[in-house]
CSV table of C-alpha atoms in Angstrom, one decimal:
chain,number,residue,atom,x,y,z
A,1,MET,CA,-106.6,-31.2,-18.5
A,2,THR,CA,-108.6,-33.1,-20.9
A,3,SER,CA,-109.8,-29.9,-22.5
A,4,LEU,CA,-106.2,-28.6,-23.0
A,5,TRP,CA,-105.1,-31.9,-24.7
A,6,LEU,CA,-108.2,-31.6,-26.9
A,7,THR,CA,-107.0,-28.0,-27.8
A,8,PHE,CA,-103.7,-29.6,-28.9
A,9,TRP,CA,-105.4,-32.3,-30.8
A,10,ARG,CA,-107.8,-30.0,-32.7
A,11,SER,CA,-105.0,-27.6,-33.5
A,12,ALA,CA,-102.9,-30.4,-34.8
A,13,ILE,CA,-105.9,-31.7,-36.9
A,14,TYR,CA,-106.4,-28.2,-38.3
A,15,GLU,CA,-102.8,-28.1,-39.3
A,16,VAL,CA,-102.6,-31.5,-40.8
A,17,ARG,CA,-105.7,-30.9,-43.0
A,18,PHE,CA,-104.1,-27.6,-44.3
A,19,LEU,CA,-100.8,-29.6,-45.2
A,20,ARG,CA,-102.9,-32.1,-46.9
A,21,HIS,CA,-104.2,-29.5,-49.5
A,22,ASN,CA,-101.1,-27.4,-49.7
A,23,ARG,CA,-98.3,-29.5,-51.1
A,24,TRP,CA,-95.6,-26.8,-51.0
A,25,ASP,CA,-95.9,-26.4,-47.2
A,26,PHE,CA,-95.7,-30.2,-46.9
A,27,THR,CA,-92.6,-30.2,-49.1
A,28,MET,CA,-91.0,-27.8,-46.7
A,29,LEU,CA,-91.5,-30.4,-44.0
A,30,PHE,CA,-90.5,-33.5,-45.8
A,31,TRP,CA,-89.1,-33.4,-49.3
A,32,LEU,CA,-87.1,-30.2,-49.2
A,33,PRO,CA,-84.9,-31.2,-46.1
A,34,CYS,CA,-84.7,-34.8,-47.3
A,35,ALA,CA,-83.3,-33.5,-50.6
A,36,THR,CA,-81.0,-31.1,-48.8
A,37,ILE,CA,-79.4,-33.7,-46.6
A,38,PHE,CA,-78.6,-36.3,-49.3
A,39,LEU,CA,-77.6,-33.5,-51.7
A,40,VAL,CA,-75.0,-32.1,-49.3
A,41,TRP,CA,-73.8,-35.5,-48.4
A,42,TRP,CA,-73.3,-36.4,-52.1
A,43,ILE,CA,-71.5,-33.2,-52.7
A,44,PHE,CA,-69.0,-34.1,-50.0
A,45,SER,CA,-68.9,-37.7,-51.1
A,46,ARG,CA,-65.2,-37.3,-51.7
A,47,PRO,CA,-64.2,-36.4,-48.3
A,48,PHE,CA,-60.6,-35.4,-49.0
A,49,ILE,CA,-59.4,-32.6,-51.2
A,50,THR,CA,-56.9,-34.1,-53.8
A,51,ASP,CA,-55.6,-33.4,-57.2
A,52,LEU,CA,-56.1,-29.6,-57.3
A,53,PRO,CA,-55.0,-28.4,-60.7
A,54,VAL,CA,-51.7,-26.2,-61.1
A,55,ALA,CA,-50.0,-24.9,-64.1
A,56,VAL,CA,-46.1,-25.1,-64.6
A,57,ILE,CA,-43.9,-22.8,-66.7
A,58,ASP,CA,-40.6,-24.5,-67.0
A,59,GLU,CA,-38.1,-22.0,-68.3
A,60,SER,CA,-35.2,-24.3,-67.4
A,61,HIS,CA,-35.9,-27.4,-69.3
A,62,SER,CA,-33.4,-29.3,-67.4
A,63,PRO,CA,-33.5,-32.8,-65.7
A,64,VAL,CA,-33.9,-31.2,-62.3
A,65,SER,CA,-36.8,-29.1,-63.4
A,66,GLN,CA,-38.4,-32.2,-65.1
A,67,MET,CA,-37.9,-34.0,-61.7
A,68,LEU,CA,-39.7,-31.3,-59.9
A,69,ILE,CA,-42.5,-31.4,-62.3
A,70,HIS,CA,-42.8,-35.1,-61.8
A,71,TYR,CA,-42.8,-34.8,-57.9
A,72,LEU,CA,-45.6,-32.1,-58.3
A,73,GLU,CA,-47.7,-34.6,-60.4
A,74,THR,CA,-47.2,-37.5,-57.9
A,75,SER,CA,-48.2,-35.3,-54.9
A,76,PRO,CA,-51.7,-36.3,-53.7
A,77,ASP,CA,-52.6,-32.8,-53.3
A,78,LEU,CA,-51.7,-31.5,-56.9
A,79,THR,CA,-52.1,-32.4,-60.4
A,80,VAL,CA,-50.2,-30.5,-63.2
A,81,ARG,CA,-53.1,-29.6,-65.4
A,82,GLN,CA,-50.8,-28.0,-68.2
A,83,GLN,CA,-47.4,-26.5,-69.0
A,84,TYR,CA,-47.4,-23.1,-70.5
A,85,ASN,CA,-44.6,-21.2,-72.4
A,86,ASN,CA,-45.4,-17.8,-71.0
A,87,GLN,CA,-47.2,-16.2,-67.9
A,88,HIS,CA,-50.1,-14.8,-70.0
A,89,GLY,CA,-51.6,-18.2,-70.7
A,90,ALA,CA,-51.2,-19.3,-67.1
A,91,TYR,CA,-52.8,-16.0,-65.9
A,92,ASN,CA,-55.8,-16.6,-68.2
A,93,ALA,CA,-56.1,-20.2,-66.8
A,94,ILE,CA,-56.3,-18.8,-63.4
A,95,LEU,CA,-58.8,-16.2,-64.2
A,96,ALA,CA,-60.9,-19.0,-65.9
A,97,GLN,CA,-60.5,-21.1,-62.6
A,98,GLN,CA,-58.9,-23.9,-64.6
A,99,VAL,CA,-55.9,-23.9,-62.2
A,100,TYR,CA,-55.4,-22.4,-58.7
A,101,GLY,CA,-51.7,-21.8,-59.0
A,102,VAL,CA,-48.7,-21.3,-61.3
A,103,VAL,CA,-45.4,-22.9,-60.5
A,104,ILE,CA,-42.5,-21.0,-62.3
A,105,ILE,CA,-39.2,-22.7,-62.7
A,106,PRO,CA,-36.7,-20.0,-63.6
A,107,LYS,CA,-34.2,-20.3,-66.4
A,108,ASN,CA,-31.0,-20.5,-64.3
A,109,PHE,CA,-32.6,-23.1,-61.9
A,110,ALA,CA,-30.2,-26.0,-62.7
A,111,THR,CA,-27.2,-23.7,-63.0
A,112,ASN,CA,-27.8,-22.3,-59.5
A,113,ILE,CA,-28.3,-25.9,-58.1
A,114,ASN,CA,-25.0,-27.1,-59.6
A,115,SER,CA,-23.1,-24.1,-58.2
A,116,ALA,CA,-24.5,-24.6,-54.7
A,117,THR,CA,-26.4,-21.1,-54.7
A,118,ALA,CA,-30.1,-20.4,-54.0
A,119,ALA,CA,-32.5,-21.7,-56.7
A,120,PRO,CA,-35.9,-20.4,-55.9
A,121,VAL,CA,-39.0,-21.6,-57.4
A,122,ILE,CA,-41.7,-19.1,-57.7
A,123,LEU,CA,-45.4,-19.9,-56.8
A,124,LYS,CA,-48.3,-17.7,-57.9
A,125,VAL,CA,-51.4,-18.8,-56.1
A,126,ASN,CA,-54.9,-17.7,-56.1
A,127,ALA,CA,-55.2,-16.9,-52.6
A,128,GLN,CA,-58.9,-15.7,-53.0
A,129,TYR,CA,-59.9,-19.3,-52.1
A,130,GLY,CA,-58.3,-19.9,-48.8
A,131,THR,CA,-58.9,-23.7,-48.7
A,132,HIS,CA,-57.5,-24.1,-52.2
A,133,SER,CA,-54.6,-21.8,-51.6
A,134,GLY,CA,-53.5,-23.7,-48.5
A,135,ILE,CA,-53.5,-27.1,-50.1
A,136,VAL,CA,-51.8,-25.9,-53.2
A,137,GLN,CA,-49.0,-24.2,-51.1
A,138,ARG,CA,-48.6,-27.3,-49.0
A,139,GLY,CA,-48.3,-29.6,-52.0
A,140,VAL,CA,-45.8,-27.5,-53.7
A,141,GLN,CA,-43.8,-26.9,-50.6
A,142,SER,CA,-43.7,-30.7,-50.0
A,143,ALA,CA,-42.5,-31.3,-53.6
A,144,VAL,CA,-39.9,-28.7,-53.5
A,145,GLY,CA,-38.7,-29.6,-49.9
A,146,THR,CA,-38.2,-33.3,-51.0
A,147,ILE,CA,-36.1,-32.4,-54.1
A,148,SER,CA,-34.2,-29.9,-52.0
A,149,ALA,CA,-33.4,-32.3,-49.4
A,150,GLY,CA,-32.4,-35.0,-51.8
A,151,ILE,CA,-30.0,-32.6,-53.7
A,152,GLU,CA,-28.5,-31.5,-50.4
A,153,ILE,CA,-28.1,-34.9,-48.9
A,154,LYS,CA,-26.5,-36.2,-52.2
A,155,ARG,CA,-23.9,-33.3,-52.1
A,156,MET,CA,-23.2,-34.2,-48.4
A,157,VAL,CA,-22.7,-37.9,-49.2
A,158,LYS,CA,-20.1,-37.0,-52.0
A,159,GLN,CA,-18.2,-35.1,-49.4
A,160,GLY,CA,-17.8,-38.4,-47.3
A,161,VAL,CA,-20.7,-37.9,-44.9
A,162,SER,CA,-22.8,-40.9,-44.0
A,163,PRO,CA,-26.5,-40.7,-45.5
A,164,THR,CA,-27.9,-40.9,-41.9
A,165,GLN,CA,-25.6,-38.0,-40.7
A,166,ALA,CA,-26.3,-36.0,-43.8
A,167,GLY,CA,-30.1,-36.3,-43.3
A,168,ILE,CA,-29.6,-35.0,-39.6
A,169,SER,CA,-27.2,-32.3,-40.6
A,170,TYR,CA,-29.7,-31.1,-43.4
A,171,ALA,CA,-32.7,-30.8,-41.0
A,172,PRO,CA,-31.5,-30.9,-37.2
A,173,ILE,CA,-34.8,-29.8,-35.9
A,174,SER,CA,-37.9,-31.5,-37.2
A,175,ILE,CA,-41.6,-31.3,-36.2
A,176,ASN,CA,-43.4,-34.5,-35.1
A,177,ARG,CA,-46.9,-33.4,-35.9
A,178,VAL,CA,-49.7,-35.3,-34.2
A,179,SER,CA,-53.3,-34.5,-35.3
A,180,LEU,CA,-55.5,-35.1,-32.3
A,181,PHE,CA,-58.9,-34.8,-34.3
A,182,ASN,CA,-59.8,-35.4,-37.9
A,183,ALA,CA,-56.4,-36.5,-38.7
A,184,GLY,CA,-57.0,-36.9,-42.4
A,185,THR,CA,-58.7,-33.6,-42.9
A,186,ASN,CA,-61.9,-35.3,-43.8
A,187,TYR,CA,-64.2,-32.6,-45.3
A,188,GLN,CA,-67.1,-34.6,-45.0
A,189,GLN,CA,-66.6,-34.9,-41.3
A,190,PHE,CA,-65.4,-31.1,-41.2
A,191,LEU,CA,-68.1,-29.5,-43.3
A,192,ALA,CA,-71.0,-31.6,-44.2
A,193,SER,CA,-71.8,-32.7,-40.7
A,194,THR,CA,-71.9,-29.0,-39.5
A,195,VAL,CA,-73.5,-27.6,-42.8
A,196,LEU,CA,-76.6,-29.9,-42.4
A,197,PRO,CA,-77.8,-28.6,-39.0
A,198,ALA,CA,-77.3,-25.1,-40.2
A,199,LEU,CA,-79.5,-25.7,-43.2
A,200,LEU,CA,-82.3,-27.5,-41.1
A,201,HIS,CA,-82.0,-24.6,-38.6
A,202,ILE,CA,-82.9,-22.2,-41.6
A,203,LEU,CA,-85.6,-24.4,-42.8
A,204,ALA,CA,-87.1,-24.8,-39.3
A,205,MET,CA,-87.2,-21.0,-38.8
A,206,ILE,CA,-89.0,-20.5,-42.2
A,207,ILE,CA,-91.6,-23.2,-41.3
A,208,GLY,CA,-92.2,-21.4,-37.9
A,209,ALA,CA,-92.6,-18.1,-39.6
A,210,THR,CA,-94.8,-19.6,-42.4
A,211,THR,CA,-97.1,-21.7,-39.9
A,212,ILE,CA,-98.2,-18.6,-38.0
A,213,GLY,CA,-97.6,-16.0,-40.6
A,214,ARG,CA,-100.0,-17.4,-43.1
A,215,GLU,CA,-103.0,-17.2,-40.5
A,216,ILE,CA,-102.2,-13.6,-40.3
A,217,ARG,CA,-102.0,-12.9,-43.9
A,218,ASP,CA,-105.2,-14.8,-44.7
A,219,HIS,CA,-107.1,-13.2,-41.7
A,220,SER,CA,-107.6,-16.6,-40.2
A,221,LEU,CA,-105.7,-16.4,-36.9
A,222,GLY,CA,-109.2,-16.2,-35.1
A,223,ILE,CA,-110.3,-19.2,-37.2
A,224,TRP,CA,-107.6,-21.3,-36.1
A,225,TYR,CA,-107.9,-20.6,-32.5
A,226,GLN,CA,-111.7,-21.1,-32.7
A,227,CYS,CA,-111.3,-24.4,-34.4
A,228,ALA,CA,-108.6,-25.4,-31.6
A,229,THR,CA,-110.7,-24.3,-28.7
A,230,THR,CA,-114.3,-25.4,-30.0
A,231,ASP,CA,-115.9,-28.2,-31.8
A,232,THR,CA,-115.9,-26.1,-35.0
A,233,PRO,CA,-114.5,-28.2,-37.9
A,234,PRO,CA,-111.6,-26.8,-39.8
A,235,PRO,CA,-112.4,-24.9,-43.1
A,236,ASP,CA,-112.3,-26.4,-46.6
A,237,PHE,CA,-108.7,-25.6,-47.5
A,238,GLU,CA,-109.0,-27.5,-50.7
A,239,ALA,CA,-111.6,-25.0,-51.9
A,240,LYS,CA,-109.8,-21.9,-50.7
A,241,LYS,CA,-106.2,-22.6,-51.5
A,242,HIS,CA,-106.5,-21.0,-55.0
A,243,LEU,CA,-108.2,-17.9,-53.7
A,244,PRO,CA,-106.1,-14.7,-52.9
A,245,PRO,CA,-105.1,-14.3,-49.3
A,246,HIS,CA,-107.5,-11.4,-48.7
A,247,ALA,CA,-110.5,-13.4,-50.1
A,248,LYS,CA,-110.0,-16.7,-48.5
A,249,PHE,CA,-111.7,-16.1,-45.1
A,250,LYS,CA,-113.4,-12.7,-45.2
A,251,PRO,CA,-117.1,-12.2,-44.4
A,252,THR,CA,-119.4,-12.4,-47.4
A,253,SER,CA,-122.4,-10.7,-46.3
A,254,ARG,CA,-123.3,-6.9,-46.4
A,255,HIS,CA,-126.3,-7.2,-43.9
A,256,PHE,CA,-125.2,-5.8,-40.5
A,257,GLU,CA,-126.5,-8.8,-38.6
A,258,ASP,CA,-124.4,-11.2,-40.6
A,259,VAL,CA,-121.1,-9.1,-40.7
A,260,TYR,CA,-119.5,-11.0,-38.0
A,261,VAL,CA,-121.3,-14.3,-38.4
A,262,SER,CA,-120.4,-16.6,-41.1
A,263,ASP,CA,-119.4,-20.2,-41.3
A,264,PHE,CA,-116.2,-19.1,-39.7
A,265,ASP,CA,-115.5,-16.1,-37.6
A,266,GLN,CA,-112.4,-14.6,-39.2
A,267,TYR,CA,-111.7,-12.0,-36.4
A,268,GLY,CA,-113.2,-13.9,-33.5
A,269,LEU,CA,-115.8,-11.2,-33.1
A,270,SER,CA,-118.9,-13.2,-33.3
A,271,LYS,CA,-120.0,-12.4,-29.6
A,272,LEU,CA,-119.7,-8.5,-30.2
A,273,SER,CA,-122.6,-6.6,-28.7
A,274,VAL,CA,-123.9,-4.4,-31.5
A,275,SER,CA,-126.7,-1.9,-31.1
A,276,GLN,CA,-129.4,-2.4,-34.0
A,277,SER,CA,-130.4,1.1,-33.5
A,278,ASP,CA,-127.1,2.6,-34.6
A,279,ASN,CA,-128.1,5.0,-37.3
A,280,ALA,CA,-124.7,5.7,-38.6
A,281,THR,CA,-124.1,2.0,-39.0
A,282,ARG,CA,-127.5,1.4,-40.5
A,283,ASN,CA,-126.7,4.2,-43.1
A,284,MET,CA,-123.4,2.4,-43.9
A,285,VAL,CA,-125.2,-0.9,-44.4
A,286,THR,CA,-127.8,0.6,-46.8
A,287,ASN,CA,-125.0,1.9,-49.0
A,288,ARG,CA,-125.1,-0.7,-51.8
A,289,ASN,CA,-122.2,0.8,-53.6
A,290,MET,CA,-119.7,0.1,-50.8
A,291,SER,CA,-117.4,-2.9,-51.4
A,292,ASP,CA,-117.4,-5.8,-49.1
A,293,GLU,CA,-113.7,-5.1,-48.1
A,294,THR,CA,-114.4,-1.5,-47.4
A,295,PHE,CA,-117.6,-2.3,-45.5
A,296,ASN,CA,-115.8,-4.9,-43.2
A,297,LYS,CA,-113.0,-2.5,-42.4
A,298,ILE,CA,-115.4,0.3,-41.4
A,299,ALA,CA,-117.6,-1.9,-39.3
A,300,ILE,CA,-114.7,-3.5,-37.5
A,301,ASN,CA,-113.1,-0.1,-36.7
A,302,ASP,CA,-116.5,1.3,-35.6
A,303,GLN,CA,-117.1,-1.6,-33.2
A,304,SER,CA,-113.6,-2.5,-32.0
A,305,LYS,CA,-113.7,0.4,-29.5
A,306,GLU,CA,-116.8,-1.0,-27.6
A,307,ALA,CA,-116.4,-4.8,-28.1
A,308,SER,CA,-113.8,-7.3,-26.9
A,309,THR,CA,-111.8,-9.3,-29.4
A,310,ILE,CA,-110.7,-13.0,-28.8
A,311,LYS,CA,-110.2,-13.9,-25.2
A,312,ALA,CA,-107.5,-16.5,-25.3
A,313,THR,CA,-106.4,-18.3,-22.0
A,314,PHE,CA,-102.7,-18.7,-21.5
A,315,LEU,CA,-102.8,-22.5,-21.1
A,316,SER,CA,-105.2,-23.1,-24.0
A,317,LEU,CA,-103.0,-20.9,-26.4
A,318,VAL,CA,-99.9,-22.7,-25.3
A,319,MET,CA,-101.5,-26.0,-26.3
A,320,ALA,CA,-103.0,-24.7,-29.4
A,321,LEU,CA,-99.6,-23.2,-30.7
A,322,ASN,CA,-97.7,-26.5,-29.8
A,323,GLY,CA,-100.4,-28.5,-31.7
A,324,LYS,CA,-100.0,-26.2,-34.6
A,325,LEU,CA,-96.3,-26.5,-34.6
A,326,ILE,CA,-96.0,-30.1,-33.8
A,327,TRP,CA,-96.1,-31.0,-37.5
A,328,GLY,CA,-93.0,-28.9,-38.1
A,329,LEU,CA,-91.1,-30.6,-35.2
A,330,LEU,CA,-91.8,-34.4,-35.9
A,331,PRO,CA,-90.4,-34.6,-39.4
A,332,TYR,CA,-87.3,-32.9,-38.1
A,333,THR,CA,-86.8,-35.4,-35.3
A,334,LEU,CA,-86.3,-37.8,-38.2
A,335,TRP,CA,-84.0,-35.7,-40.1
A,336,GLY,CA,-81.8,-35.0,-37.0
A,337,ALA,CA,-81.5,-38.8,-36.5
A,338,VAL,CA,-80.4,-39.2,-40.2
A,339,VAL,CA,-77.9,-36.5,-39.9
A,340,LEU,CA,-76.5,-38.0,-36.8
A,341,ILE,CA,-76.3,-41.5,-38.4
A,342,LEU,CA,-74.4,-39.9,-41.4
A,343,ALA,CA,-72.1,-37.9,-39.0
A,344,VAL,CA,-71.0,-40.9,-37.0
A,345,ASP,CA,-70.6,-43.3,-39.8
A,346,SER,CA,-67.2,-42.0,-40.7
A,347,HIS,CA,-65.9,-42.0,-37.0
A,348,SER,CA,-67.1,-43.6,-33.8
A,349,ALA,CA,-68.8,-41.8,-30.9
A,350,SER,CA,-70.2,-43.0,-27.7
A,351,LEU,CA,-74.0,-43.6,-27.5
A,352,ALA,CA,-74.2,-41.1,-24.6
A,353,SER,CA,-72.7,-38.4,-26.9
A,354,ILE,CA,-74.9,-39.1,-29.7
A,355,LEU,CA,-77.9,-38.9,-27.3
A,356,VAL,CA,-76.8,-35.6,-26.0
A,357,VAL,CA,-76.2,-34.1,-29.5
A,358,TYR,CA,-79.7,-35.4,-30.6
A,359,VAL,CA,-81.4,-34.0,-27.6
A,360,LEU,CA,-79.8,-30.6,-28.3
A,361,PHE,CA,-80.6,-30.9,-32.0
A,362,LEU,CA,-84.3,-31.3,-31.1
A,363,LEU,CA,-84.1,-28.1,-28.8
A,364,LEU,CA,-82.5,-26.3,-31.5
A,365,MET,CA,-85.3,-27.0,-33.8
A,366,MET,CA,-87.9,-26.0,-31.2
A,367,ILE,CA,-86.2,-22.7,-30.7
A,368,SER,CA,-86.1,-22.3,-34.6
A,369,LEU,CA,-89.8,-22.9,-34.8
A,370,TRP,CA,-90.6,-20.5,-32.0
A,371,LEU,CA,-88.4,-17.8,-33.3
A,372,GLY,CA,-89.9,-17.9,-36.8
A,373,ALA,CA,-93.3,-17.6,-35.3
A,374,ILE,CA,-92.2,-14.7,-33.1
A,375,PHE,CA,-90.9,-12.8,-36.1
A,376,SER,CA,-94.1,-13.0,-38.1
A,377,LEU,CA,-96.2,-12.1,-35.0
A,378,LEU,CA,-93.9,-9.1,-34.2
A,379,ALA,CA,-94.4,-7.7,-37.6
A,380,TYR,CA,-98.1,-8.9,-38.2
A,381,SER,CA,-96.7,-9.9,-41.8
A,382,LEU,CA,-95.5,-13.1,-43.2
A,383,ARG,CA,-93.2,-11.3,-45.7
A,384,ILE,CA,-91.4,-9.4,-43.0
A,385,GLY,CA,-91.2,-12.4,-40.7
A,386,LEU,CA,-89.4,-14.4,-43.4
A,387,SER,CA,-87.2,-11.6,-44.2
A,388,ILE,CA,-86.1,-11.3,-40.6
A,389,THR,CA,-85.8,-15.1,-40.4
A,390,GLY,CA,-83.4,-15.1,-43.4
A,391,PHE,CA,-81.4,-12.2,-42.1
A,392,ILE,CA,-80.7,-14.1,-38.9
A,393,SER,CA,-80.5,-17.8,-39.8
A,394,ALA,CA,-78.7,-17.7,-43.3
A,395,PRO,CA,-75.5,-16.2,-42.1
A,396,ALA,CA,-75.5,-18.0,-38.7
A,397,TYR,CA,-73.0,-20.6,-39.9
A,398,ALA,CA,-70.5,-18.0,-40.8
A,399,PHE,CA,-70.6,-17.0,-37.1
A,400,ALA,CA,-70.5,-20.4,-35.7
A,401,GLY,CA,-66.6,-20.6,-35.7
A,402,ILE,CA,-66.3,-23.7,-38.0
A,403,THR,CA,-64.8,-22.1,-41.0
A,404,PHE,CA,-63.4,-19.0,-39.4
A,405,PRO,CA,-62.1,-19.0,-35.8
A,406,LEU,CA,-64.5,-17.4,-33.5
A,407,VAL,CA,-61.8,-16.0,-31.2
A,408,ALA,CA,-60.4,-14.2,-34.3
A,409,MET,CA,-63.7,-12.2,-34.9
A,410,SER,CA,-64.2,-8.7,-33.9
A,411,ASP,CA,-65.8,-8.1,-30.3
A,412,ASN,CA,-69.2,-7.2,-31.8
A,413,ALA,CA,-69.1,-10.4,-34.2
A,414,GLN,CA,-68.4,-12.6,-31.2
A,415,ARG,CA,-71.3,-11.1,-29.4
A,416,TRP,CA,-73.6,-11.6,-32.3
A,417,ALA,CA,-72.3,-15.2,-32.7
A,418,ASN,CA,-72.9,-15.9,-29.1
A,419,ILE,CA,-76.7,-14.7,-29.3
A,420,LEU,CA,-77.2,-17.1,-32.3
A,421,PRO,CA,-78.5,-20.6,-31.3
A,422,LEU,CA,-76.6,-22.4,-33.9
A,423,THR,CA,-73.2,-21.3,-32.4
A,424,PRO,CA,-73.6,-23.4,-29.0
A,425,TYR,CA,-75.2,-26.3,-30.9
A,426,LEU,CA,-72.3,-26.6,-33.3
A,427,LYS,CA,-69.8,-26.3,-30.5
A,428,VAL,CA,-71.4,-29.2,-28.6
A,429,GLN,CA,-71.8,-31.3,-31.8
A,430,VAL,CA,-68.0,-30.9,-32.8
A,431,ALA,CA,-66.9,-31.6,-29.2
A,432,GLN,CA,-69.1,-34.7,-28.6
A,433,LEU,CA,-68.9,-36.3,-32.1
A,434,GLN,CA,-65.5,-35.4,-33.2
A,435,MET,CA,-63.4,-34.6,-30.3
A,436,LEU,CA,-65.1,-37.3,-28.0
A,437,ALA,CA,-65.6,-34.9,-25.2
A,438,PRO,CA,-67.2,-36.2,-21.9
A,439,PRO,CA,-71.0,-35.8,-22.3
A,440,ALA,CA,-71.2,-34.1,-18.9
A,441,LEU,CA,-69.6,-31.0,-20.5
A,442,ALA,CA,-72.7,-30.5,-22.6
A,443,MET,CA,-75.3,-30.5,-19.9
A,444,PRO,CA,-75.2,-26.8,-19.2
A,445,TYR,CA,-75.9,-26.1,-22.8
A,446,ILE,CA,-78.9,-28.4,-22.5
A,447,TYR,CA,-80.2,-26.6,-19.6
A,448,GLY,CA,-79.6,-23.3,-21.4
A,449,PHE,CA,-81.6,-24.6,-24.6
A,450,ILE,CA,-84.4,-25.6,-22.5
A,451,ILE,CA,-84.7,-22.3,-20.9
A,452,GLY,CA,-84.4,-20.7,-24.3
A,453,VAL,CA,-87.3,-22.9,-25.6
A,454,ALA,CA,-89.6,-22.0,-22.6
A,455,GLY,CA,-88.8,-18.3,-23.1
A,456,CYS,CA,-89.5,-18.3,-26.8
A,457,MET,CA,-92.9,-20.1,-26.3
A,458,LEU,CA,-93.8,-17.5,-23.7
A,459,VAL,CA,-92.9,-14.7,-26.0
A,460,THR,CA,-95.1,-16.3,-28.8
A,461,VAL,CA,-97.9,-16.7,-26.5
A,462,PHE,CA,-97.9,-13.1,-25.5
A,463,LEU,CA,-97.4,-11.9,-29.1
A,464,CYS,CA,-100.5,-14.1,-30.2
A,465,GLN,CA,-102.6,-12.6,-27.4
A,466,ARG,CA,-101.5,-9.0,-28.8
A,467,ALA,CA,-102.4,-10.2,-32.2
A,468,PHE,CA,-105.9,-11.3,-31.1
A,469,THR,CA,-106.5,-7.8,-29.7
A,470,ASN,CA,-105.4,-6.1,-33.0
A,471,PRO,CA,-107.4,-7.8,-35.9
A,472,LEU,CA,-107.2,-4.6,-38.1
A,473,LYS,CA,-103.5,-5.4,-38.5
A,474,TRP,CA,-104.2,-8.8,-40.0
A,475,GLY,CA,-103.9,-9.4,-43.7
A,476,VAL,CA,-100.6,-7.9,-44.4
A,477,ARG,CA,-98.5,-9.9,-46.6
């Protein structure tokens, strides 16, 4: 047990020394998520959408039309940006995104009202933006409905009906709307608190893919495991960080007895049994015109059929991988706490609900790190691993059911959404922090995430063992 914890510690020391001399990787752990959190929260610092600009074309120029414009201006949802004389100018304003809708008051507007006939107001709205469009329509409908009710009630009062009875007669059926959750349509609560976990999920997967993928790219996967399981000190990352990946850890000698023995054994093949009487290999060594890189590839290929590669035990590899990824997890425990503090600042939630969501967030980060490592190991390539990571994590928020109803998606989209780990996490977060659901409802998700973490870790261990047996595939960018 002590040796396993030593493996964990050595692997963690290896990683922290790398981070000390590679500032961009450290930025991915600390500064980038920090900037992301506060930038997103600053963007949504105005939690309510108000004063959306609209244009007005008043062809009536009557007191009633001026009253309607006044009601539009006083609506909390709208502001009249400008009045136009023709539709061409208003259309150009929409194309330039200066306004999101145009209210057209027709020429016979006042005449129709006075004659008790229909007096429609035309609203042309840019429905390309769903949120903007809905708010503009709501604001215009509210203003028009208020004026319409006032005119009709005034007419009925003139006919001798009491104001109270006139109000009831005008709208005999009304809706008493009660908002159960997020009554004020707080977009900071609605969007910011759910966007942040999605962004941290993306960054965590990138960190997982980079942490393992760079060892494959730099031919240093064997060095890392050797440093984690023996007393071998980590390499000088400061001296090697400016070298190209293929030159950082390659063997430097052309002499056969030194091919696999250097300060650090890049492929983990230092214990290979090599026959000194192999004439073909001796001829290869004596060829002084052969490049180091070509020599190394030929030598490894010649001996890989007879020699064993790195022998990694299951438990030692588990501890080494956890030690390597621990620095990706620890900062995100802090960022998860910051996100939850910001999320519950605008609305109260029980301590039990906060703890449940925090535990689930940590499990989500673990799954994200392991998935990133899995993708790099599957492809033997950091570049492909990052591409797969982006393909899966970047659009995950769109499938989470926050901005578009999950039940309204196609069957295939729903299946894909249910596979992604972000979907159940956001479902639990919204239920616990915003809908104040009982914490017991989240326990099945926690158990499922624990199983997911264990499964991803086992797959990563298996893929690492596979990578150790195929050193010729290392070095792909």
